[in-house]
Amino acid sequence: MDKNIIGQKISELRHKQQMTQEELAIKVGVSKQTISNWETGLKTPRMGAIQKIAELFHVTKGYIIEGEEENSRRLLSIFEKLNSERQQSVISFAGKKLEEQQLETKLDNEELLKEIDEFVEEYGFEAFENLHKVITSKRQKEQNKNIS
């Protein structure tokens, strides 16, 4: 669970309802300071509190924890209201956009491979391996920091 995403979502939901931290604290059964700590990312709410907040704001726990669910829900809600011909148009459009994205990714990957080849030619494979180890180590440290 990312403390910052959870805190941002709680703050966003609270502001949408024009609710103060104190009002939310009363409804959830915690102190105003606890709400503040959650919203600033100093602390993470327990699952029970996340469940209460989700029920209060009519969202899922997943939306609060991961923050991505609302777009999918909105899209599905709109899609279901379309007639079948328009649904097919949406599917076709989304498919084309996905193909574009995949092509862009492929081109980016090809460009990256060219750059790697040039690097290896200029500095040698051993230098590339060392660079890879440094980058991998940094990423691992970042992931470990985000987990704790």
XYZ file of C-alpha atoms in Angstrom:
148
model
C 0.000 0.000 0.000
C 1.342 3.401 -0.992
C 0.776 5.846 1.867
C 0.821 8.820 -0.496
C -1.858 7.447 -2.852
C -4.078 6.464 0.062
C -3.670 9.859 1.692
C -4.320 11.704 -1.564
C -7.461 9.674 -2.215
C -8.814 10.234 1.289
C -8.166 13.963 0.982
C -9.685 14.092 -2.503
C -12.819 12.212 -1.432
C -13.197 14.365 1.676
C -12.859 17.592 -0.304
C -15.372 16.416 -2.941
C -17.910 16.055 -0.132
C -16.839 19.408 1.361
C -16.077 17.623 4.605
C -13.538 18.747 7.187
C -10.930 16.447 8.669
C -12.787 16.697 11.956
C -16.097 15.620 10.379
C -14.447 12.663 8.673
C -12.677 11.723 11.904
C -15.999 11.579 13.760
C -17.617 9.421 11.069
C -14.659 7.013 10.953
C -14.145 6.972 14.732
C -10.610 8.365 14.859
C -9.004 11.674 15.809
C -8.617 14.663 13.497
C -4.837 14.227 13.845
C -5.118 10.652 12.572
C -6.924 11.874 9.441
C -4.206 14.488 8.968
C -1.491 11.842 9.360
C -3.178 9.648 6.741
C -3.615 12.494 4.270
C -0.008 13.632 4.586
C 1.290 10.076 4.283
C 2.799 9.948 7.763
C 0.663 6.945 8.664
C -1.447 4.398 6.823
C -5.008 3.587 7.861
C -5.863 0.013 8.809
C -8.116 -1.999 6.511
C -11.111 -1.475 8.798
C -10.760 2.299 8.511
C -10.268 2.070 4.743
C -13.471 -0.002 4.558
C -15.404 2.633 6.566
C -14.081 5.427 4.340
C -14.908 3.458 1.185
C -18.475 2.868 2.387
C -18.851 6.491 3.466
C -17.796 7.830 0.048
C -19.360 4.993 -2.017
C -16.096 3.812 -3.550
C -14.213 0.542 -3.297
C -11.279 -0.141 -1.011
C -9.262 -0.718 -4.186
C -9.936 2.826 -5.334
C -8.563 4.219 -2.070
C -5.583 1.869 -2.020
C -4.630 1.963 -5.698
C -6.477 4.986 -7.019
C -7.166 3.633 -10.488
C -10.575 2.085 -10.333
C -12.713 5.162 -10.930
C -11.782 5.596 -14.605
C -12.646 1.979 -15.342
C -15.949 2.323 -13.554
C -16.812 5.554 -15.375
C -15.877 4.053 -18.724
C -17.973 0.950 -18.088
C -20.918 3.067 -16.943
C -20.798 5.147 -20.131
C -20.190 2.105 -22.345
C -23.228 0.274 -20.953
C -25.473 3.227 -21.869
C -24.438 3.140 -25.537
C -26.367 1.189 -28.164
C -24.558 -1.815 -29.649
C -23.423 0.046 -32.792
C -21.771 2.745 -30.710
C -20.284 0.134 -28.381
C -18.621 -1.432 -31.435
C -17.252 1.996 -32.395
C -15.780 2.403 -28.911
C -14.226 -1.076 -29.061
C -12.769 -0.345 -32.492
C -11.410 3.038 -31.370
C -9.894 1.564 -28.197
C -8.323 -1.233 -30.233
C -6.723 1.293 -32.592
C -5.401 3.312 -29.651
C -3.934 0.160 -28.127
C -2.226 -0.698 -31.430
C -0.782 2.841 -31.590
C 0.515 2.507 -28.038
C 2.053 -0.884 -28.751
C 3.722 0.468 -31.894
C 5.103 3.441 -29.955
C 6.405 1.068 -27.289
C 7.983 -1.133 -29.943
C 9.640 1.886 -31.576
C 10.865 3.081 -28.179
C 12.266 -0.389 -27.489
C 13.985 -0.505 -30.886
C 15.521 2.916 -30.239
C 16.682 1.747 -26.826
C 18.252 -1.369 -28.345
C 20.111 0.815 -30.862
C 21.427 2.981 -28.028
C 22.528 -0.103 -26.089
C 24.324 -1.447 -29.167
C 26.110 1.886 -29.622
C 27.071 1.943 -25.933
C 28.440 -1.620 -26.095
C 30.383 -0.816 -29.269
C 31.920 2.279 -27.719
C 32.561 1.094 -24.141
C 32.383 -2.706 -24.298
C 29.987 -5.263 -22.894
C 31.596 -5.279 -19.452
C 30.853 -1.555 -19.039
C 27.244 -2.237 -20.040
C 26.977 -5.058 -17.478
C 28.342 -2.767 -14.752
C 25.882 -0.025 -15.700
C 23.047 -2.557 -15.649
C 24.049 -3.707 -12.145
C 24.089 -0.116 -10.856
C 20.662 0.642 -12.332
C 19.186 -2.622 -11.037
C 20.587 -1.966 -7.574
C 19.106 1.553 -7.502
C 15.694 0.263 -8.605
C 15.763 -2.439 -5.939
C 16.585 0.133 -3.252
C 13.688 2.319 -4.447
C 11.290 -0.632 -4.373
C 12.429 -1.588 -0.887
C 11.959 2.007 0.269
C 8.415 2.066 -1.167
C 7.550 -1.232 0.531
C 8.600 -0.098 3.997
